[in-house]
Backbone as ProteinMPNN parsed JSONL, in Angstrom:
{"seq_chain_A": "XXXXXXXXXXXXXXXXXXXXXXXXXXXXXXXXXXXXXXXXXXXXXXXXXXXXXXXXXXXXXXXXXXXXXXXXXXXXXXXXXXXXXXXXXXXXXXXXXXXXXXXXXXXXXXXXXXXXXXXXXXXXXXXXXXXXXXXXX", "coords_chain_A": {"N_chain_A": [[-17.25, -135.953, 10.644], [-16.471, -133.609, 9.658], [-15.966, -134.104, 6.857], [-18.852, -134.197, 5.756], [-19.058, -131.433, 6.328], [-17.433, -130.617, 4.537], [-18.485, -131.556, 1.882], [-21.253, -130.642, 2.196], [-20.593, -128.005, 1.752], [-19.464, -127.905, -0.726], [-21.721, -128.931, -2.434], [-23.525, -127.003, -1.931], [-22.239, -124.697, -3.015], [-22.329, -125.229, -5.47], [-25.097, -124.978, -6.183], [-26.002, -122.642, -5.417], [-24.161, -120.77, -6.587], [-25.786, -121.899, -9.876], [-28.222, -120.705, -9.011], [-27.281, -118.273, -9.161], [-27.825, -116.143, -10.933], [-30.744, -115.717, -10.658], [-30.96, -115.141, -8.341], [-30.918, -111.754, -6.13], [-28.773, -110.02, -4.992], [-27.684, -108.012, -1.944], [-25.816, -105.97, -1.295], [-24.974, -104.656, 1.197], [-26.484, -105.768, 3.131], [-26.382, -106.728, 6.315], [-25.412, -110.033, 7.774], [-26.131, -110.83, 10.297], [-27.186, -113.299, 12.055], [-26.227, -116.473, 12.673], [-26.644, -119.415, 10.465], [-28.554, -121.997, 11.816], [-29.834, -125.068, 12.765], [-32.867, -126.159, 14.451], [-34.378, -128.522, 14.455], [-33.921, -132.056, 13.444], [-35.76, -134.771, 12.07], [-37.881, -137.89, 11.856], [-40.836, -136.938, 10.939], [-43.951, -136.56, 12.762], [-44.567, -139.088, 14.596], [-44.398, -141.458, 12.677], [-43.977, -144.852, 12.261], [-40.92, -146.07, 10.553], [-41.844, -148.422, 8.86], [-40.985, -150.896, 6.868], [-41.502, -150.352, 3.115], [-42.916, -148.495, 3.579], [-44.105, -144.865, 3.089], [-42.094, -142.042, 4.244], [-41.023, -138.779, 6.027], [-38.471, -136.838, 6.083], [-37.81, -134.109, 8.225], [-36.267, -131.267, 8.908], [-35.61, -128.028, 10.13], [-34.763, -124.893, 10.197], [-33.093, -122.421, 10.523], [-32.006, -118.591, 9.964], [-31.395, -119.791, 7.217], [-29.736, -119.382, 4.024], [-30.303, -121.646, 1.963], [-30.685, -125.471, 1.899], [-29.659, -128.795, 2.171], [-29.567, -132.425, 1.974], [-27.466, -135.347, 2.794], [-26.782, -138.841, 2.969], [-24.967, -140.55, 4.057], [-23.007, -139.445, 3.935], [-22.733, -138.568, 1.567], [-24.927, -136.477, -1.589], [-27.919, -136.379, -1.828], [-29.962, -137.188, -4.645], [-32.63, -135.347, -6.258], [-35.536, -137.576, -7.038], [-36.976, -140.575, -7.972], [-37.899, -142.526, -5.65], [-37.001, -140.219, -4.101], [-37.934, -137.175, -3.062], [-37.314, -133.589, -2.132], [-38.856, -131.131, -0.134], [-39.406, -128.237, -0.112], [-39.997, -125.207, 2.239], [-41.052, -121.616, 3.451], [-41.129, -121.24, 6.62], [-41.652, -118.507, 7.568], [-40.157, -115.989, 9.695], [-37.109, -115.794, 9.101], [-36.644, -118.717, 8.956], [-36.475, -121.911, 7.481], [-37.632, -124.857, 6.078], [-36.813, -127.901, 5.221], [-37.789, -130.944, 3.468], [-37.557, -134.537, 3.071], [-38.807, -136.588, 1.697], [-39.108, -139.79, 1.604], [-40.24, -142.798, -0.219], [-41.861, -145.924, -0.734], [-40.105, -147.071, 1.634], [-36.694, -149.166, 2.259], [-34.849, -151.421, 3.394], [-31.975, -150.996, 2.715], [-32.318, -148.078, 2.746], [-31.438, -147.531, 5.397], [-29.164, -146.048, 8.026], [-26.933, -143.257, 8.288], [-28.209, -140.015, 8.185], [-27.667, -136.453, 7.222], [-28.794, -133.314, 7.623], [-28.044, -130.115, 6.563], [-27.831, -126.878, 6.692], [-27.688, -123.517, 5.131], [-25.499, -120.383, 5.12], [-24.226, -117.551, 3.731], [-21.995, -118.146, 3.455], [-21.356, -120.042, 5.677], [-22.293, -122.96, 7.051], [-23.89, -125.197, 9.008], [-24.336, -128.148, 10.515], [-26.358, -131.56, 10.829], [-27.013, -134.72, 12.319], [-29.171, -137.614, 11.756], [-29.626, -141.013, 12.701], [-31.134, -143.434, 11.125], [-33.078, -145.974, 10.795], [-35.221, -148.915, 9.757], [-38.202, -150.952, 9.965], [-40.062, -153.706, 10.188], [-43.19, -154.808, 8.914], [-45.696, -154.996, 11.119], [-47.015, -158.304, 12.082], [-50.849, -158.956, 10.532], [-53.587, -157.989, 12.344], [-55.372, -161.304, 13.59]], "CA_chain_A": [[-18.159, -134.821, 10.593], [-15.465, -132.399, 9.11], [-15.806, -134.509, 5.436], [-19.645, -133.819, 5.703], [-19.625, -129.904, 6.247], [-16.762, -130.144, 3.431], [-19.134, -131.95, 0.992], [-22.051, -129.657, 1.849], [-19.924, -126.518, 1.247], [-19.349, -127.63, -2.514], [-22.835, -129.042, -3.259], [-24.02, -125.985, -1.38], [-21.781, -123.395, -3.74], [-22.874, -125.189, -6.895], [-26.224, -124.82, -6.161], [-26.022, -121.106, -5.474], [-23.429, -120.631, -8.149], [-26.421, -122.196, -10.732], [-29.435, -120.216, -9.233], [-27.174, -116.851, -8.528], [-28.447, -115.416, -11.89], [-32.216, -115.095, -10.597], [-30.839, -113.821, -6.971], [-30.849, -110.419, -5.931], [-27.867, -110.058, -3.914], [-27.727, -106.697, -1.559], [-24.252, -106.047, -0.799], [-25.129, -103.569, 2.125], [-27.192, -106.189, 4.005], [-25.373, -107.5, 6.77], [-26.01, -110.805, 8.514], [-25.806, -110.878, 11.681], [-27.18, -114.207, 12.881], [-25.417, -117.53, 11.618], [-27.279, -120.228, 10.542], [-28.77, -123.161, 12.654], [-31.107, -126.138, 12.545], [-33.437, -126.837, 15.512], [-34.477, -129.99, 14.65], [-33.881, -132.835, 12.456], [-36.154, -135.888, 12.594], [-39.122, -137.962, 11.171], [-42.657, -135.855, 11.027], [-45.017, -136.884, 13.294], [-44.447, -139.77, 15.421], [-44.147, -142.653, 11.902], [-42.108, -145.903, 12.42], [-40.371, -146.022, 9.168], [-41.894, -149.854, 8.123], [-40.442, -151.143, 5.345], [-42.479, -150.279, 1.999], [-44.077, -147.149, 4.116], [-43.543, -143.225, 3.093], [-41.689, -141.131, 6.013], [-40.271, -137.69, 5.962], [-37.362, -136.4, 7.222], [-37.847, -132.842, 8.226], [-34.973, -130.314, 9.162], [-36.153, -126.81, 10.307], [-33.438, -124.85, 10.102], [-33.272, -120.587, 11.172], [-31.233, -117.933, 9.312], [-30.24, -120.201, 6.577], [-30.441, -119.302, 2.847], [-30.37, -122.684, 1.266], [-30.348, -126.578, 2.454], [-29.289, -130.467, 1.593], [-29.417, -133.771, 2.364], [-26.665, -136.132, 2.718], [-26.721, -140.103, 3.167], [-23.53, -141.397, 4.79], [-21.652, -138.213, 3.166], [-23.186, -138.347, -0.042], [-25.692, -135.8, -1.446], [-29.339, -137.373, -2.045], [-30.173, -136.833, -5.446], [-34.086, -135.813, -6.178], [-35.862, -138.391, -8.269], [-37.418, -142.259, -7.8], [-37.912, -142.541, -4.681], [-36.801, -139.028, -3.077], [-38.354, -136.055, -3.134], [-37.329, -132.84, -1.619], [-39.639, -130.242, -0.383], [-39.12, -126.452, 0.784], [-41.428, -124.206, 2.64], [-40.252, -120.554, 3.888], [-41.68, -120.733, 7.573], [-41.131, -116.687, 8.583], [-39.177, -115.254, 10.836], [-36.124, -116.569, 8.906], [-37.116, -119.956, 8.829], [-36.623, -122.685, 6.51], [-38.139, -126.154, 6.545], [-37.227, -129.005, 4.256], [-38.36, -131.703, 4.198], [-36.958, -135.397, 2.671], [-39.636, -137.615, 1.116], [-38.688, -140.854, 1.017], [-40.992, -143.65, -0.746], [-41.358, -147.172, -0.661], [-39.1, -147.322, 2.761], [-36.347, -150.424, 2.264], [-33.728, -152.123, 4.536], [-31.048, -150.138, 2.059], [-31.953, -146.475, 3.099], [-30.973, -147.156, 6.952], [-28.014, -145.063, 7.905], [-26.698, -141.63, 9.095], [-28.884, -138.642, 7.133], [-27.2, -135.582, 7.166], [-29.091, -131.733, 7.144], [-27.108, -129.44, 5.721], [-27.886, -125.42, 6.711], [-26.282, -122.634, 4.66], [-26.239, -118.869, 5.169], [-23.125, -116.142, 3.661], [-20.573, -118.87, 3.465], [-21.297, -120.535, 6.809], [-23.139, -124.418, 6.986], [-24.235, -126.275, 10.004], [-24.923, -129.844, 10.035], [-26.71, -132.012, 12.532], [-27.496, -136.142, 11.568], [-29.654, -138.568, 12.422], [-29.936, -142.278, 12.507], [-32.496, -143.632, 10.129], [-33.616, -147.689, 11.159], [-36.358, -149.713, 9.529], [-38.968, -151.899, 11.294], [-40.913, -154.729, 9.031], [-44.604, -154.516, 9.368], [-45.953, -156.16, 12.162], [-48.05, -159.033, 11.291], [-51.887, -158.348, 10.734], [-54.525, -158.975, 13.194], [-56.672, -162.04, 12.367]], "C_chain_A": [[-17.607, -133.729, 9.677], [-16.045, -132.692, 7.569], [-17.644, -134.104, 5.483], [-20.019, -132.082, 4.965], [-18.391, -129.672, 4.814], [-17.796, -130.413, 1.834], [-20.259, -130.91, 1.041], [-22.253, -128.624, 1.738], [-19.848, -126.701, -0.035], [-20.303, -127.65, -2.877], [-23.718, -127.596, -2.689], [-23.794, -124.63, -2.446], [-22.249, -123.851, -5.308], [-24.218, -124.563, -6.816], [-26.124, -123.284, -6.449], [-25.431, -120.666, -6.475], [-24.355, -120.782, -9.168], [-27.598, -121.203, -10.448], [-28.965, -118.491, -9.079], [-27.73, -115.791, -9.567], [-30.071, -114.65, -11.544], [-32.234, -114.565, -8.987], [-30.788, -112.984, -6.84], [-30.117, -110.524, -4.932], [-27.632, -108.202, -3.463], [-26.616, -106.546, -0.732], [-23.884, -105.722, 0.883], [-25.782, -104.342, 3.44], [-26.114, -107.259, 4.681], [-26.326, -108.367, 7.788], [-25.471, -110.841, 9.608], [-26.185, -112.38, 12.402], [-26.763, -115.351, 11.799], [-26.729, -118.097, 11.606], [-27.367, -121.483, 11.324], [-29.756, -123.944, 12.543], [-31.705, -126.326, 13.953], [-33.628, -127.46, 15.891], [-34.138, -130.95, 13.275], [-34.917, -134.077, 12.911], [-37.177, -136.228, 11.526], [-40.224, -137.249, 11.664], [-43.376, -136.57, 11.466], [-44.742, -138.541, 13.949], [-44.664, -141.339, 14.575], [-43.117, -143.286, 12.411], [-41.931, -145.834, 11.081], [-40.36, -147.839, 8.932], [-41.207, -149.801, 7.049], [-41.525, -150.717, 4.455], [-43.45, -148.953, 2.129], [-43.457, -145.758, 3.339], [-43.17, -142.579, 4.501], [-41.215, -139.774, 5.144], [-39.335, -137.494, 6.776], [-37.648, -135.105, 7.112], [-36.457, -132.038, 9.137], [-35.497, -128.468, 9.021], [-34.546, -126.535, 10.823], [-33.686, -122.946, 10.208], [-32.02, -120.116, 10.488], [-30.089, -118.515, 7.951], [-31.045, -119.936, 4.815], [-30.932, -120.417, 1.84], [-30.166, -124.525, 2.307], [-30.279, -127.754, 1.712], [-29.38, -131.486, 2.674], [-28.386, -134.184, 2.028], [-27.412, -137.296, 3.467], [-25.358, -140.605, 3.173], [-22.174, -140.664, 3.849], [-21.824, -138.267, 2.067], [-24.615, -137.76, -0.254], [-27.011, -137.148, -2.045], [-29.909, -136.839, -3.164], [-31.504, -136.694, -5.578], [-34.502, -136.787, -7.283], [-35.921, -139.498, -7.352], [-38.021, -141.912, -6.645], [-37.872, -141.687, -3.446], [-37.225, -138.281, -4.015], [-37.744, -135.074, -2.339], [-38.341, -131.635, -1.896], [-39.435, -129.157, 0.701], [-40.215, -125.847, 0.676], [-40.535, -122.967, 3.708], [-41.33, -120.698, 5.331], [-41.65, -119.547, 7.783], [-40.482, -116.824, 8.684], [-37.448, -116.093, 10.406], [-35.638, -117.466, 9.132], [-36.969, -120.612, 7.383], [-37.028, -124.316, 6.825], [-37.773, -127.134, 5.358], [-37.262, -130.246, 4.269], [-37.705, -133.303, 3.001], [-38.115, -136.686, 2.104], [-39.361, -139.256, 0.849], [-39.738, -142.434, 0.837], [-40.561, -144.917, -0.509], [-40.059, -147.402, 0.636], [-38.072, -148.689, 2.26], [-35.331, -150.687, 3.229], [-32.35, -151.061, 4.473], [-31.219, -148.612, 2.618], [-31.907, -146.486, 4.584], [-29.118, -146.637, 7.072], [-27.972, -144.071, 8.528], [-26.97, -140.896, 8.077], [-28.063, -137.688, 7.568], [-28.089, -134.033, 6.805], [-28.101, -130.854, 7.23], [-27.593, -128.021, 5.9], [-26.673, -124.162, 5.932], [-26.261, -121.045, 4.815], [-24.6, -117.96, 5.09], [-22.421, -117.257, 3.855], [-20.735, -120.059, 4.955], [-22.387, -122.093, 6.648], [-22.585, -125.032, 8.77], [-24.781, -127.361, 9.43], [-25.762, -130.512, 11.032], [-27.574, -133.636, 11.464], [-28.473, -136.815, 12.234], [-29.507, -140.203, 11.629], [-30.797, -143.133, 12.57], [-32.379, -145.522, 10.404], [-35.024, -147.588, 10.798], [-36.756, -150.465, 10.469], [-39.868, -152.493, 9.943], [-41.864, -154.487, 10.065], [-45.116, -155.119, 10.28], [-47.337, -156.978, 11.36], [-49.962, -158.736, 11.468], [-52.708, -158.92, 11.902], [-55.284, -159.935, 12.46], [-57.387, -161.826, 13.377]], "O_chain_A": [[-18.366, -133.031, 9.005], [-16.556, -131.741, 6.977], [-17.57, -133.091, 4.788], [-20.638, -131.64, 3.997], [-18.476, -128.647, 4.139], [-17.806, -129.616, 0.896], [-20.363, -130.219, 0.028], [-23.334, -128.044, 1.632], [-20.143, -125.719, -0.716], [-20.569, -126.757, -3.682], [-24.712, -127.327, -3.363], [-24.65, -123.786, -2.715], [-22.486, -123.028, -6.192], [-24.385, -123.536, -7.475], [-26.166, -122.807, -7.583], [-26.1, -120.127, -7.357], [-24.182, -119.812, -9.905], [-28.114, -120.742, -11.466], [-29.786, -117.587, -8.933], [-28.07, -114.679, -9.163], [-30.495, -113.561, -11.931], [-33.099, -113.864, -8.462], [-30.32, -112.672, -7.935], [-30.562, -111.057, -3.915], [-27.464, -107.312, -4.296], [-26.538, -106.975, 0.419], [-23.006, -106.21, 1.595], [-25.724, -103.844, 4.564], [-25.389, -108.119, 4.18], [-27.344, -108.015, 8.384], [-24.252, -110.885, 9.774], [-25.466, -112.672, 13.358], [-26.866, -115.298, 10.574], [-27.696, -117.72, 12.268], [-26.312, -122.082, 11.534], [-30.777, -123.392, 12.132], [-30.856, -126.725, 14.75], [-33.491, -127.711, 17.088], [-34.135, -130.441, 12.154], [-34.904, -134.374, 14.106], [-37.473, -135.485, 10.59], [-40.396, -137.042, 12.865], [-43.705, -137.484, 10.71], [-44.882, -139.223, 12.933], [-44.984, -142.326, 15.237], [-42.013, -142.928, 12.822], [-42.907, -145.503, 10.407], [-39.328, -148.503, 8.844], [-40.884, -148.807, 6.398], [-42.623, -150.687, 5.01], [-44.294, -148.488, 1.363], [-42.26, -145.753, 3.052], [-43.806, -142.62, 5.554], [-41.076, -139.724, 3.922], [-39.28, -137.852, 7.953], [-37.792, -134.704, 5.957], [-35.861, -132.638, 10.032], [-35.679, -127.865, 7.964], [-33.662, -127.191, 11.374], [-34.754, -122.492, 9.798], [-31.063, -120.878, 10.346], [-28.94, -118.201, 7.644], [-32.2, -120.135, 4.439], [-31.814, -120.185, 1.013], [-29.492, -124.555, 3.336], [-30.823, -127.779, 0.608], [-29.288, -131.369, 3.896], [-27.945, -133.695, 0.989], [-28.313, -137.115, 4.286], [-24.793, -141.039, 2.17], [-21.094, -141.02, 3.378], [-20.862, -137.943, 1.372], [-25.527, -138.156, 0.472], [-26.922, -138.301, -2.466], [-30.532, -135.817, -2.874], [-32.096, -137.685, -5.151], [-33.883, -136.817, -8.347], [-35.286, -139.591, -6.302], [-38.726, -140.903, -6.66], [-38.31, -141.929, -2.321], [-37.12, -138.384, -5.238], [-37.392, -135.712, -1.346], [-38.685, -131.168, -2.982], [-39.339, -129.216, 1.927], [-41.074, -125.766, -0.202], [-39.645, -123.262, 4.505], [-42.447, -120.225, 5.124], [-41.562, -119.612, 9.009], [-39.781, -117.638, 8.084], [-36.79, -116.772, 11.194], [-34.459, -117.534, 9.481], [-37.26, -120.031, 6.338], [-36.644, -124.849, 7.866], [-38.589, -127.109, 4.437], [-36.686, -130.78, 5.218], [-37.374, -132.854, 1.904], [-37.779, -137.836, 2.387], [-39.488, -139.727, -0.281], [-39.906, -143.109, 1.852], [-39.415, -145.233, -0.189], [-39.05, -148.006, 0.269], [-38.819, -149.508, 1.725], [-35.096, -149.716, 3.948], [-31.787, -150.504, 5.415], [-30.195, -147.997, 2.915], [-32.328, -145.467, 5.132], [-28.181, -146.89, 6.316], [-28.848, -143.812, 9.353], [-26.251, -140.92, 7.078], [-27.515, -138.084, 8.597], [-27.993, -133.645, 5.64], [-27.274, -130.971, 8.134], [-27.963, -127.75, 4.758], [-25.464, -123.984, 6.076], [-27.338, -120.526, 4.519], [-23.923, -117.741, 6.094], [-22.156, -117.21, 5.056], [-19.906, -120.969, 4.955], [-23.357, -121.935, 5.906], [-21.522, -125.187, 9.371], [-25.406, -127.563, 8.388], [-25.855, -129.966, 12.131], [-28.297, -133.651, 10.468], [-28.608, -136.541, 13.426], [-29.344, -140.471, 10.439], [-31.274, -143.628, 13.591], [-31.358, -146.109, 10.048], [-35.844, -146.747, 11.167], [-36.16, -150.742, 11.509], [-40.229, -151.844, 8.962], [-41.784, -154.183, 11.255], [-44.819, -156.303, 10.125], [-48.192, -156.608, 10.555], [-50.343, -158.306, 12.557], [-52.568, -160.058, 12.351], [-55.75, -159.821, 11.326], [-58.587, -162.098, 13.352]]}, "name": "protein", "num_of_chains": 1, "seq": "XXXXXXXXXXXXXXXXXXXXXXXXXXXXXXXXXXXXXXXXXXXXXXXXXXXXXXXXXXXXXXXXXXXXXXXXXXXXXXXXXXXXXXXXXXXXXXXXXXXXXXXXXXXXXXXXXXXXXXXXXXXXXXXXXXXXXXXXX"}
């Protein structure tokens, strides 16, 4: 778990490091609540068939930025993955993990990644396929 929150402290500081130019950072504003995730899981009650689309969603409270990991490695966007962010309120963040074409290969331990003033929570789940069940005749 430790090698996780270490990996999504660096890909966490590049990130910010690359977008800190168009941030507005307010020196004076102090945080008071850490960051935390509520939930991690698939959206809406999908089995993850093979060949199907699922999401992974990760709602996540007082955090400024978030990632994915796959078995301690970040999830690059492109092919197959998508990532998508939505500011719920009340210092809320939601993002969400797109993953296409389902295959045997993306089963594993996912990783969400919360970040807020130096601080990251993590919290995983374990991602299993199911082949389609056969059709009715």
């Amino acid at each position: 778990m430790e090698r996780n929150v270490l990996i999504c402290k660096a890909l966490l500081l590049i990130f910010l490091t690359s977008v800190s130019a168009a941030m507005v950072i307010n020196p004076e504003k102090k945080i008071s609540n850490l960051p935390f995730i509520e939930s991690f899981g698939l959206q809406g009650k999908i089995i993850p068939y093979i060949g199907s689309k699922v999401n992974l969603t990760c709602k996540m409270k007082h955090a400024e930025a978030g990632i994915f990991l796959k078995a301690g490695l970040a999830i690059r966007e492109g092919g197959r993955f998508r990532y998508i962010f939505e500011d719920s309120g009340h210092d809320g963040l939601v993002a969400h993990l797109e993953i296409t074409d389902v295959s045997k290969e993306d089963e594993g331990v996912f990783t969400c990644c919360a970040f807020s003033a130096g601080i990251i929570t993590t919290k995983t789940l374990t991602f299993k396929t199911a082949p389609y069940p056969p059709a009715s005749i």
